[in-house]
mmCIF file of C-alpha atoms in Angstrom:
data_model
loop_
_atom_site.group_PDB
_atom_site.id
_atom_site.type_symbol
_atom_site.label_atom_id
_atom_site.label_comp_id
_atom_site.label_asym_id
_atom_site.label_seq_id
_atom_site.Cartn_x
_atom_site.Cartn_y
_atom_site.Cartn_z
ATOM 1 C CA UNK A 103 95.423 182.504 74.996
ATOM 2 C CA UNK A 104 92.574 181.834 77.173
ATOM 3 C CA UNK A 105 90.394 184.713 78.021
ATOM 4 C CA UNK A 106 86.956 186.131 77.596
ATOM 5 C CA UNK A 107 87.524 187.045 73.998
ATOM 6 C CA UNK A 108 88.523 183.601 72.941
ATOM 7 C CA UNK A 109 85.359 182.107 74.486
ATOM 8 C CA UNK A 110 83.130 184.603 72.650
ATOM 9 C CA UNK A 111 84.812 183.660 69.375
ATOM 10 C CA UNK A 112 84.229 179.949 70.078
ATOM 11 C CA UNK A 113 80.450 180.328 70.549
ATOM 12 C CA UNK A 114 79.796 181.798 67.078
ATOM 13 C CA UNK A 115 81.979 179.117 65.611
ATOM 14 C CA UNK A 116 79.952 176.433 67.277
ATOM 15 C CA UNK A 117 76.677 178.018 66.088
ATOM 16 C CA UNK A 118 77.943 177.987 62.504
ATOM 17 C CA UNK A 119 78.457 174.230 62.653
ATOM 18 C CA UNK A 120 74.611 173.637 62.973
ATOM 19 C CA UNK A 121 72.549 171.700 65.444
ATOM 20 C CA UNK A 122 73.893 168.502 66.831
ATOM 21 C CA UNK A 123 72.505 165.220 65.463
ATOM 22 C CA UNK A 124 70.388 163.117 67.820
ATOM 23 C CA UNK A 125 70.843 159.369 68.103
ATOM 24 C CA UNK A 126 68.223 157.511 66.040
ATOM 25 C CA UNK A 127 65.565 155.679 68.077
ATOM 26 C CA UNK A 128 65.420 151.884 67.660
ATOM 27 C CA UNK A 129 62.755 150.760 65.149
ATOM 28 C CA UNK A 130 59.672 149.046 66.616
ATOM 29 C CA UNK A 131 59.606 145.284 66.560
ATOM 30 C CA UNK A 132 57.381 143.852 63.859
ATOM 31 C CA UNK A 133 54.175 142.238 65.192
ATOM 32 C CA UNK A 134 54.163 138.581 64.367
ATOM 33 C CA UNK A 135 50.865 137.457 62.930
ATOM 34 C CA UNK A 136 49.765 133.849 63.446
ATOM 35 C CA UNK A 137 48.597 132.620 60.059
ATOM 36 C CA UNK A 138 45.534 130.362 59.966
ATOM 37 C CA UNK A 139 45.430 126.917 58.394
ATOM 38 C CA UNK A 140 43.896 128.128 55.142
ATOM 39 C CA UNK A 141 46.693 130.693 54.456
ATOM 40 C CA UNK A 142 49.700 128.695 55.630
ATOM 41 C CA UNK A 143 50.762 127.997 52.058
ATOM 42 C CA UNK A 144 50.677 131.673 51.009
ATOM 43 C CA UNK A 145 52.669 132.893 54.043
ATOM 44 C CA UNK A 146 55.571 130.624 53.193
ATOM 45 C CA UNK A 147 55.971 132.139 49.673
ATOM 46 C CA UNK A 148 58.687 134.889 49.198
ATOM 47 C CA UNK A 149 56.266 137.497 47.805
ATOM 48 C CA UNK A 150 54.035 137.226 50.861
ATOM 49 C CA UNK A 151 56.950 137.554 53.277
ATOM 50 C CA UNK A 152 58.112 140.800 51.628
ATOM 51 C CA UNK A 153 54.654 142.311 51.822
ATOM 52 C CA UNK A 154 54.353 141.392 55.489
ATOM 53 C CA UNK A 155 57.701 143.077 56.254
ATOM 54 C CA UNK A 156 56.786 146.316 54.438
ATOM 55 C CA UNK A 157 53.400 146.449 56.065
ATOM 56 C CA UNK A 158 54.819 146.012 59.546
ATOM 57 C CA UNK A 159 57.543 148.728 59.063
ATOM 58 C CA UNK A 160 55.101 151.498 58.199
ATOM 59 C CA UNK A 161 54.001 151.927 61.784
ATOM 60 C CA UNK A 162 50.565 153.030 62.903
ATOM 61 C CA UNK A 163 48.409 154.591 60.213
ATOM 62 C CA UNK A 164 46.875 157.992 60.946
ATOM 63 C CA UNK A 165 43.451 156.924 59.581
ATOM 64 C CA UNK A 166 41.111 154.869 61.764
ATOM 65 C CA UNK A 167 40.566 151.190 60.825
ATOM 66 C CA UNK A 168 37.760 150.610 58.343
ATOM 67 C CA UNK A 169 34.681 148.509 59.160
ATOM 68 C CA UNK A 170 35.377 146.080 56.329
ATOM 69 C CA UNK A 171 37.758 143.204 57.159
ATOM 70 C CA UNK A 172 41.207 143.296 55.593
ATOM 71 C CA UNK A 173 41.705 141.270 52.449
ATOM 72 C CA UNK A 174 42.832 137.707 52.917
ATOM 73 C CA UNK A 175 46.171 136.429 51.828
ATOM 74 C CA UNK A 176 44.608 134.492 48.976
ATOM 75 C CA UNK A 177 42.881 137.543 47.530
ATOM 76 C CA UNK A 178 46.062 139.633 47.938
ATOM 77 C CA UNK A 179 48.137 137.122 46.082
ATOM 78 C CA UNK A 180 45.589 136.740 43.307
ATOM 79 C CA UNK A 181 45.239 140.545 42.855
ATOM 80 C CA UNK A 182 48.960 141.318 42.840
ATOM 81 C CA UNK A 183 50.077 138.306 40.849
ATOM 82 C CA UNK A 184 47.654 137.539 38.008
ATOM 83 C CA UNK A 185 49.667 134.518 36.892
ATOM 84 C CA UNK A 186 49.382 132.849 40.319
ATOM 85 C CA UNK A 187 46.328 130.665 40.745
ATOM 86 C CA UNK A 188 44.861 130.255 44.228
ATOM 87 C CA UNK A 189 45.583 126.956 45.887
ATOM 88 C CA UNK A 190 42.471 124.849 46.564
ATOM 89 C CA UNK A 191 43.037 122.871 49.709
ATOM 90 C CA UNK A 192 40.060 120.556 49.086
ATOM 91 C CA UNK A 193 40.348 119.756 45.443
ATOM 92 C CA UNK A 194 37.186 117.974 44.222
ATOM 93 C CA UNK A 195 35.398 118.275 47.606
ATOM 94 C CA UNK A 196 31.977 118.763 46.075
ATOM 95 C CA UNK A 197 32.286 115.668 43.903
ATOM 96 C CA UNK A 198 33.487 113.588 46.829
ATOM 97 C CA UNK A 199 30.656 114.659 49.154
ATOM 98 C CA UNK A 200 28.122 114.037 46.393
ATOM 99 C CA UNK A 201 29.408 110.496 45.859
ATOM 100 C CA UNK A 202 29.418 109.764 49.604
ATOM 101 C CA UNK A 203 25.824 110.929 49.993
ATOM 102 C CA UNK A 204 24.847 108.672 47.143
ATOM 103 C CA UNK A 205 26.588 105.651 48.702
ATOM 104 C CA UNK A 206 25.354 106.320 52.235
ATOM 105 C CA UNK A 207 21.726 106.950 51.301
ATOM 106 C CA UNK A 208 19.286 104.489 52.911
ATOM 107 C CA UNK A 209 17.830 102.537 51.346
ATOM 108 C CA UNK A 210 20.445 102.455 48.603
ATOM 109 C CA UNK A 211 19.239 103.369 45.161
ATOM 110 C CA UNK A 212 21.264 100.624 43.526
ATOM 111 C CA UNK A 213 23.383 97.687 44.620
ATOM 112 C CA UNK A 214 26.805 98.638 45.894
ATOM 113 C CA UNK A 215 28.240 95.430 44.488
ATOM 114 C CA UNK A 216 26.852 94.732 41.031
ATOM 115 C CA UNK A 217 25.168 91.365 40.702
ATOM 116 C CA UNK A 218 26.702 90.726 37.291
ATOM 117 C CA UNK A 219 30.093 90.007 38.840
ATOM 118 C CA UNK A 220 28.691 87.275 41.134
ATOM 119 C CA UNK A 221 25.998 85.818 38.885
ATOM 120 C CA UNK A 222 28.000 82.631 38.318
ATOM 121 C CA UNK A 223 27.963 81.663 42.023
ATOM 122 C CA UNK A 224 24.959 79.807 43.450
ATOM 123 C CA UNK A 225 23.211 81.205 46.518
ATOM 124 C CA UNK A 226 23.862 79.252 49.717
ATOM 125 C CA UNK A 227 21.501 78.981 52.698
ATOM 126 C CA UNK A 228 22.158 77.579 56.200
ATOM 127 C CA UNK A 229 19.347 75.012 55.768
ATOM 128 C CA UNK A 230 18.457 73.208 52.552
ATOM 129 C CA UNK A 231 15.149 74.041 51.006
ATOM 130 C CA UNK A 232 12.427 71.450 51.367
ATOM 131 C CA UNK A 233 11.455 69.922 48.116
ATOM 132 C CA UNK A 234 7.830 69.668 47.139
ATOM 133 C CA UNK A 235 7.941 65.875 47.151
ATOM 134 C CA UNK A 236 9.365 65.498 50.696
ATOM 135 C CA UNK A 237 7.140 63.407 53.009
ATOM 136 C CA UNK A 238 5.411 65.360 55.804
ATOM 137 C CA UNK A 239 6.513 64.979 59.404
ATOM 138 C CA UNK A 240 4.331 62.448 61.251
ATOM 139 C CA UNK A 241 1.927 64.032 63.701
ATOM 140 C CA UNK A 242 3.051 61.609 66.410
ATOM 141 C CA UNK A 243 6.475 63.259 66.487
ATOM 142 C CA UNK A 244 4.937 66.677 67.069
ATOM 143 C CA UNK A 245 2.945 65.594 70.138
ATOM 144 C CA UNK A 246 4.396 65.309 73.661
ATOM 145 C CA UNK A 247 5.217 61.725 74.706
ATOM 146 C CA UNK A 248 2.496 59.893 76.605
ATOM 147 C CA UNK A 249 4.962 57.593 78.411
ATOM 148 C CA UNK A 250 7.921 58.649 80.541
ATOM 149 C CA UNK A 251 10.273 56.852 82.904
ATOM 150 C CA UNK A 252 11.288 58.760 86.084
ATOM 151 C CA UNK A 253 13.648 55.937 87.088
ATOM 152 C CA UNK A 254 11.230 53.553 88.808
ATOM 153 C CA UNK A 255 9.513 52.203 85.711
ATOM 154 C CA UNK A 256 7.590 53.608 82.748
ATOM 155 C CA UNK A 257 4.560 55.772 83.608
ATOM 156 C CA UNK A 258 1.560 56.517 81.412
ATOM 157 C CA UNK A 259 0.968 60.278 81.198
ATOM 158 C CA UNK A 260 -1.936 60.196 78.723
ATOM 159 C CA UNK A 261 -4.113 57.098 79.107
ATOM 160 C CA UNK A 262 -6.316 57.803 76.086
ATOM 161 C CA UNK A 263 -3.303 58.279 73.805
ATOM 162 C CA UNK A 264 -1.728 55.113 75.208
ATOM 163 C CA UNK A 265 -4.836 53.016 74.543
ATOM 164 C CA UNK A 266 -4.898 54.217 70.938
ATOM 165 C CA UNK A 267 -1.233 53.380 70.340
ATOM 166 C CA UNK A 268 0.488 50.133 69.425
ATOM 167 C CA UNK A 269 2.190 49.999 72.818
ATOM 168 C CA UNK A 270 -1.030 48.968 74.534
ATOM 169 C CA UNK A 271 -1.576 45.240 74.871
ATOM 170 C CA UNK A 272 -4.577 43.901 72.957
ATOM 171 C CA UNK A 273 -7.575 42.573 74.923
ATOM 172 C CA UNK A 274 -7.331 38.938 76.024
ATOM 173 C CA UNK A 275 -10.320 37.632 74.105
ATOM 174 C CA UNK A 276 -9.379 34.013 74.799
ATOM 175 C CA UNK A 277 -10.231 34.558 78.473
ATOM 176 C CA UNK A 278 -14.041 34.553 78.939
ATOM 177 C CA UNK A 279 -14.079 37.153 81.719
ATOM 178 C CA UNK A 280 -11.596 39.466 79.962
ATOM 179 C CA UNK A 281 -13.591 39.116 76.756
ATOM 180 C CA UNK A 282 -16.731 40.301 78.549
ATOM 181 C CA UNK A 283 -14.973 43.376 79.975
ATOM 182 C CA UNK A 284 -13.418 44.215 76.593
ATOM 183 C CA UNK A 285 -16.772 45.441 75.307
ATOM 184 C CA UNK A 286 -16.959 49.211 74.746
ATOM 185 C CA UNK A 287 -20.298 49.320 76.558
ATOM 186 C CA UNK A 288 -18.543 48.303 79.773
ATOM 187 C CA UNK A 289 -16.172 51.251 79.412
ATOM 188 C CA UNK A 290 -19.107 53.623 78.999
ATOM 189 C CA UNK A 291 -20.723 52.201 82.129
ATOM 190 C CA UNK A 292 -17.526 52.660 84.112
ATOM 191 C CA UNK A 293 -17.216 56.285 82.947
ATOM 192 C CA UNK A 294 -20.586 57.040 84.545
ATOM 193 C CA UNK A 295 -19.309 55.875 87.947
ATOM 194 C CA UNK A 296 -15.614 56.829 87.947
ATOM 195 C CA UNK A 297 -13.553 59.682 86.517
ATOM 196 C CA UNK A 298 -12.684 59.109 82.874
ATOM 197 C CA UNK A 299 -8.990 58.373 83.399
ATOM 198 C CA UNK A 300 -9.611 56.017 86.324
ATOM 199 C CA UNK A 301 -12.399 54.273 84.391
ATOM 200 C CA UNK A 302 -10.143 53.686 81.365
ATOM 201 C CA UNK A 303 -7.383 52.261 83.584
ATOM 202 C CA UNK A 304 -9.826 49.899 85.304
ATOM 203 C CA UNK A 305 -11.276 48.816 81.957
ATOM 204 C CA UNK A 306 -7.757 48.158 80.601
ATOM 205 C CA UNK A 307 -6.770 46.074 83.629
ATOM 206 C CA UNK A 308 -9.936 43.944 83.624
ATOM 207 C CA UNK A 309 -9.843 43.274 79.867
ATOM 208 C CA UNK A 310 -6.174 42.154 79.831
ATOM 209 C CA UNK A 311 -4.890 38.969 81.391
ATOM 210 C CA UNK A 312 -1.411 40.128 82.468
ATOM 211 C CA UNK A 313 -0.936 43.735 81.308
ATOM 212 C CA UNK A 314 -1.596 46.325 84.005
ATOM 213 C CA UNK A 315 -1.568 50.084 84.637
ATOM 214 C CA UNK A 316 -1.420 51.087 88.290
ATOM 215 C CA UNK A 317 -4.412 53.366 89.010
ATOM 216 C CA UNK A 318 -2.467 55.282 91.688
ATOM 217 C CA UNK A 319 0.982 55.903 90.159
ATOM 218 C CA UNK A 320 0.089 54.912 86.552
ATOM 219 C CA UNK A 321 3.089 52.626 86.289
ATOM 220 C CA UNK A 322 3.046 50.275 83.307
ATOM 221 C CA UNK A 323 3.930 46.682 84.174
ATOM 222 C CA UNK A 324 2.922 43.037 83.824
ATOM 223 C CA UNK A 325 1.905 40.523 86.429
ATOM 224 C CA UNK A 326 4.979 38.845 87.861
ATOM 225 C CA UNK A 327 7.376 41.749 87.220
ATOM 226 C CA UNK A 328 9.760 42.733 90.028
ATOM 227 C CA UNK A 329 9.109 46.442 90.414
ATOM 228 C CA UNK A 330 11.461 48.955 92.072
ATOM 229 C CA UNK A 331 10.352 50.508 95.332
ATOM 230 C CA UNK A 332 8.723 53.916 95.481
ATOM 231 C CA UNK A 333 10.260 55.063 98.771
ATOM 232 C CA UNK A 334 13.976 55.585 99.372
ATOM 233 C CA UNK A 335 13.922 54.127 102.891
ATOM 234 C CA UNK A 336 12.657 50.830 101.511
ATOM 235 C CA UNK A 337 15.927 50.348 99.620
ATOM 236 C CA UNK A 338 17.796 50.164 102.937
ATOM 237 C CA UNK A 339 15.566 47.304 104.022
ATOM 238 C CA UNK A 340 15.921 45.500 100.698
ATOM 239 C CA UNK A 341 17.870 42.624 102.234
ATOM 240 C CA UNK A 342 15.253 42.097 104.947
ATOM 241 C CA UNK A 343 12.278 42.345 102.574
ATOM 242 C CA UNK A 344 13.735 40.253 99.783
ATOM 243 C CA UNK A 345 10.484 38.342 99.338
ATOM 244 C CA UNK A 346 7.465 40.253 97.973
ATOM 245 C CA UNK A 347 4.739 41.222 100.443
ATOM 246 C CA UNK A 348 1.969 38.663 100.880
ATOM 247 C CA UNK A 349 -1.168 39.112 98.774
ATOM 248 C CA UNK A 350 0.720 41.508 96.457
ATOM 249 C CA UNK A 351 0.259 39.331 93.381
ATOM 250 C CA UNK A 352 -3.416 38.866 94.239
ATOM 251 C CA UNK A 353 -3.993 42.610 94.625
ATOM 252 C CA UNK A 354 -2.197 43.346 91.352
ATOM 253 C CA UNK A 355 -4.519 40.899 89.609
ATOM 254 C CA UNK A 356 -7.683 42.353 91.194
ATOM 255 C CA UNK A 357 -7.214 46.131 91.107
ATOM 256 C CA UNK A 358 -3.892 46.671 89.336
ATOM 257 C CA UNK A 359 -2.380 48.550 92.312
ATOM 258 C CA UNK A 360 1.316 47.754 91.962
ATOM 259 C CA UNK A 361 2.630 48.198 95.523
ATOM 260 C CA UNK A 362 1.505 48.547 99.147
ATOM 261 C CA UNK A 363 2.139 52.294 98.962
ATOM 262 C CA UNK A 364 -0.271 52.659 96.036
ATOM 263 C CA UNK A 365 -2.841 50.552 97.892
ATOM 264 C CA UNK A 366 -2.581 52.883 100.889
ATOM 265 C CA UNK A 367 -3.186 55.846 98.600
ATOM 266 C CA UNK A 368 -6.265 54.153 97.164
ATOM 267 C CA UNK A 369 -7.665 53.397 100.642
ATOM 268 C CA UNK A 370 -6.785 56.823 102.058
ATOM 269 C CA UNK A 371 -10.421 57.574 102.921
ATOM 270 C CA UNK A 372 -10.771 54.210 104.710
ATOM 271 C CA UNK A 373 -7.651 53.829 106.865
ATOM 272 C CA UNK A 374 -9.246 51.215 109.130
ATOM 273 C CA UNK A 375 -9.867 48.811 106.266
ATOM 274 C CA UNK A 376 -6.331 48.717 104.872
ATOM 275 C CA UNK A 377 -5.150 45.441 106.346
ATOM 276 C CA UNK A 378 -8.440 43.566 106.097
ATOM 277 C CA UNK A 379 -9.005 44.577 102.444
ATOM 278 C CA UNK A 380 -5.468 44.052 101.103
ATOM 279 C CA UNK A 381 -5.548 41.265 98.474
ATOM 280 C CA UNK A 382 -9.026 39.963 99.380
ATOM 281 C CA UNK A 383 -12.281 39.527 97.523
ATOM 282 C CA UNK A 384 -15.781 40.337 98.746
ATOM 283 C CA UNK A 385 -16.462 36.846 100.145
ATOM 284 C CA UNK A 386 -13.303 37.099 102.263
ATOM 285 C CA UNK A 387 -14.247 40.392 103.967
ATOM 286 C CA UNK A 388 -16.053 40.507 107.293
ATOM 287 C CA UNK A 389 -18.979 42.733 108.202
ATOM 288 C CA UNK A 390 -16.816 45.230 110.092
ATOM 289 C CA UNK A 391 -14.684 45.829 107.008
ATOM 290 C CA UNK A 392 -17.752 46.369 104.860
ATOM 291 C CA UNK A 393 -19.150 48.770 107.393
ATOM 292 C CA UNK A 394 -15.988 50.841 107.029
ATOM 293 C CA UNK A 395 -16.065 50.712 103.238
ATOM 294 C CA UNK A 396 -19.748 51.652 103.108
ATOM 295 C CA UNK A 397 -19.273 54.530 105.537
ATOM 296 C CA UNK A 398 -18.656 58.160 104.597
ATOM 297 C CA UNK A 399 -14.915 57.913 105.203
ATOM 298 C CA UNK A 400 -12.767 61.042 105.263
ATOM 299 C CA UNK A 401 -14.320 62.361 102.040
ATOM 300 C CA UNK A 402 -11.008 63.446 100.552
ATOM 301 C CA UNK A 403 -10.666 63.833 96.803
ATOM 302 C CA UNK A 404 -9.016 60.540 95.865
ATOM 303 C CA UNK A 405 -9.715 60.678 92.096
ATOM 304 C CA UNK A 406 -12.161 57.747 92.420
ATOM 305 C CA UNK A 407 -9.564 55.366 93.866
ATOM 306 C CA UNK A 408 -11.721 54.549 96.897
ATOM 307 C CA UNK A 409 -14.635 53.580 94.666
ATOM 308 C CA UNK A 410 -12.271 51.534 92.480
ATOM 309 C CA UNK A 411 -11.034 49.730 95.591
ATOM 310 C CA UNK A 412 -14.585 48.700 96.525
ATOM 311 C CA UNK A 413 -15.614 47.761 92.986
ATOM 312 C CA UNK A 414 -12.617 45.490 92.414
ATOM 313 C CA UNK A 415 -13.598 43.357 95.428
ATOM 314 C CA UNK A 416 -16.435 41.955 93.266
ATOM 315 C CA UNK A 417 -16.025 39.682 90.281
ATOM 316 C CA UNK A 418 -18.374 41.756 88.116
ATOM 317 C CA UNK A 419 -17.268 45.093 89.644
ATOM 318 C CA UNK A 420 -20.781 45.428 91.094
ATOM 319 C CA UNK A 421 -22.154 46.635 87.782
ATOM 320 C CA UNK A 422 -25.017 44.132 87.893
ATOM 321 C CA UNK A 423 -26.503 45.551 91.086
ATOM 322 C CA UNK A 424 -25.701 49.104 90.025
ATOM 323 C CA UNK A 425 -27.359 49.124 86.607
ATOM 324 C CA UNK A 426 -29.889 46.301 87.077
ATOM 325 C CA UNK A 427 -31.199 46.667 90.640
ATOM 326 C CA UNK A 428 -34.527 44.917 89.889
ATOM 327 C CA UNK A 429 -32.872 41.824 88.455
ATOM 328 C CA UNK A 430 -32.935 38.767 90.759
ATOM 329 C CA UNK A 431 -29.568 37.114 91.302
ATOM 330 C CA UNK A 432 -28.675 33.705 92.670
ATOM 331 C CA UNK A 433 -29.398 33.231 96.350
ATOM 332 C CA UNK A 434 -26.157 31.447 97.100
ATOM 333 C CA UNK A 435 -23.857 32.758 99.788
ATOM 334 C CA UNK A 436 -21.289 34.124 97.380
ATOM 335 C CA UNK A 437 -23.805 36.246 95.516
ATOM 336 C CA UNK A 438 -25.241 37.607 98.767
ATOM 337 C CA UNK A 439 -21.797 38.512 99.995
ATOM 338 C CA UNK A 440 -21.098 40.287 96.709
ATOM 339 C CA UNK A 441 -24.295 42.317 97.048
ATOM 340 C CA UNK A 442 -23.460 43.289 100.592
ATOM 341 C CA UNK A 443 -19.860 44.017 99.663
ATOM 342 C CA UNK A 444 -20.777 46.568 97.032
ATOM 343 C CA UNK A 445 -23.174 48.326 99.385
ATOM 344 C CA UNK A 446 -25.803 48.450 96.665
ATOM 345 C CA UNK A 447 -28.561 46.665 98.603
ATOM 346 C CA UNK A 448 -30.880 48.024 101.252
ATOM 347 C CA UNK A 449 -28.780 46.567 104.052
ATOM 348 C CA UNK A 450 -25.687 48.533 103.033
ATOM 349 C CA UNK A 451 -27.666 51.771 102.863
ATOM 350 C CA UNK A 452 -29.154 51.251 106.331
ATOM 351 C CA UNK A 453 -25.885 50.245 107.914
ATOM 352 C CA UNK A 454 -23.968 53.100 106.281
ATOM 353 C CA UNK A 455 -24.999 55.599 108.963
ATOM 354 C CA UNK A 456 -23.953 53.189 111.728
ATOM 355 C CA UNK A 457 -20.455 52.621 110.356
ATOM 356 C CA UNK A 458 -17.631 52.734 112.838
ATOM 357 C CA UNK A 459 -15.142 55.517 112.875
ATOM 358 C CA UNK A 460 -12.015 54.730 110.890
ATOM 359 C CA UNK A 461 -9.718 56.087 113.603
ATOM 360 C CA UNK A 462 -11.182 53.701 116.196
ATOM 361 C CA UNK A 463 -10.553 50.647 114.058
ATOM 362 C CA UNK A 464 -7.058 51.838 113.120
ATOM 363 C CA UNK A 465 -5.683 50.571 116.424
ATOM 364 C CA UNK A 466 -6.624 47.023 115.474
ATOM 365 C CA UNK A 467 -4.162 46.984 112.589
ATOM 366 C CA UNK A 468 -1.182 44.818 113.495
ATOM 367 C CA UNK A 469 1.330 45.941 110.893
ATOM 368 C CA UNK A 470 3.207 48.987 112.197
ATOM 369 C CA UNK A 471 4.969 49.672 108.897
ATOM 370 C CA UNK A 472 1.704 50.164 107.037
ATOM 371 C CA UNK A 473 0.362 52.441 109.779
ATOM 372 C CA UNK A 474 3.462 54.640 109.689
ATOM 373 C CA UNK A 475 3.089 55.119 105.955
ATOM 374 C CA UNK A 476 -0.603 55.890 106.366
ATOM 375 C CA UNK A 477 0.087 58.574 108.986
ATOM 376 C CA UNK A 478 2.756 60.130 106.774
ATOM 377 C CA UNK A 479 0.322 60.264 103.876
ATOM 378 C CA UNK A 480 -2.255 61.989 106.057
ATOM 379 C CA UNK A 481 0.200 64.742 106.960
ATOM 380 C CA UNK A 482 1.230 65.157 103.335
ATOM 381 C CA UNK A 483 -2.227 65.432 101.856
ATOM 382 C CA UNK A 484 -1.176 68.340 99.658
ATOM 383 C CA UNK A 485 1.641 66.237 98.194
ATOM 384 C CA UNK A 486 -0.486 63.132 97.756
ATOM 385 C CA UNK A 487 -2.926 64.828 95.362
ATOM 386 C CA UNK A 488 -0.297 65.593 92.655
ATOM 387 C CA UNK A 489 1.014 62.031 92.995
ATOM 388 C CA UNK A 490 -2.435 60.708 92.212
ATOM 389 C CA UNK A 491 -2.779 63.019 89.233
ATOM 390 C CA UNK A 492 0.585 62.008 87.801
#
């Protein structure tokens, strides 16, 4: 029956049963360790997994961690299992690196590909070797060409090389006058008066009957050849000027100047004497023309073309009066006109200071086409000099 006595009896009975059991606490979760690349093979083995589980279930150790690092998985496996050999990830690494250093050394100590395997094949080269008996290359092929054609006819670039080649026409020894000029002494005399290149061109023209080199443009031609025009605007008037200009053939025979344009270049310092001198000899020139030719002129550097223009008016180029002034010549009218024409006598020297101005006589020229070309050449003096040199 319920009552105070029954409750007192229940308490000792409960004490006799012992203390009540507490509910066990959940075990801590094992800490997952991330294995490195070198120990990935040992972690996957069953012996390593059991050791990791036992080690994680012990909980925190009461002793502090030692300063030395924990043993690696490889050393643990080798100490616990003496029959297990450690796995070498890089088997033969030392031998491989040694061989690579030997192959990659520069310069190589020996040939990578042995020559014995390819000794039966002959060596090939991009160009065949020259044999000892091969003929040498001619020196003429190694030099720049001395003739070129810009489209208006062949031009002589090197007069000395041209005269020494087989392309030059031989002297016309059957002609008495050409035979006299063909002497080398005449060339030496001309070189003392004119520049060397101009002197050689004049000597070539006077010692050949038909072969010519233009002293102004250095075009190579023969008397009677139809030459292309120098200026582009002359092609438009080709139908109107079908016939050659008058006195052109005569001027080509006297001085070798191939065209009216080249004659204007040669007479650049004497613009007033262009029309009266074109295609005429000394006996055909009047006193006013000689006064212009003997005057100072414009004194531009014309490469000796002005002097060549005056010398070619005489049959002997005036060399007789120039080199033999004390020698008496014939007193006929032609000889006197030649002496006056060259300006080598006393009269030419005295009248030289009284020569008329070239610009004053220019208005007397009747041909407007020649005057237009002359004015254009005056404005283009800087361009005219390279043309003369070429």
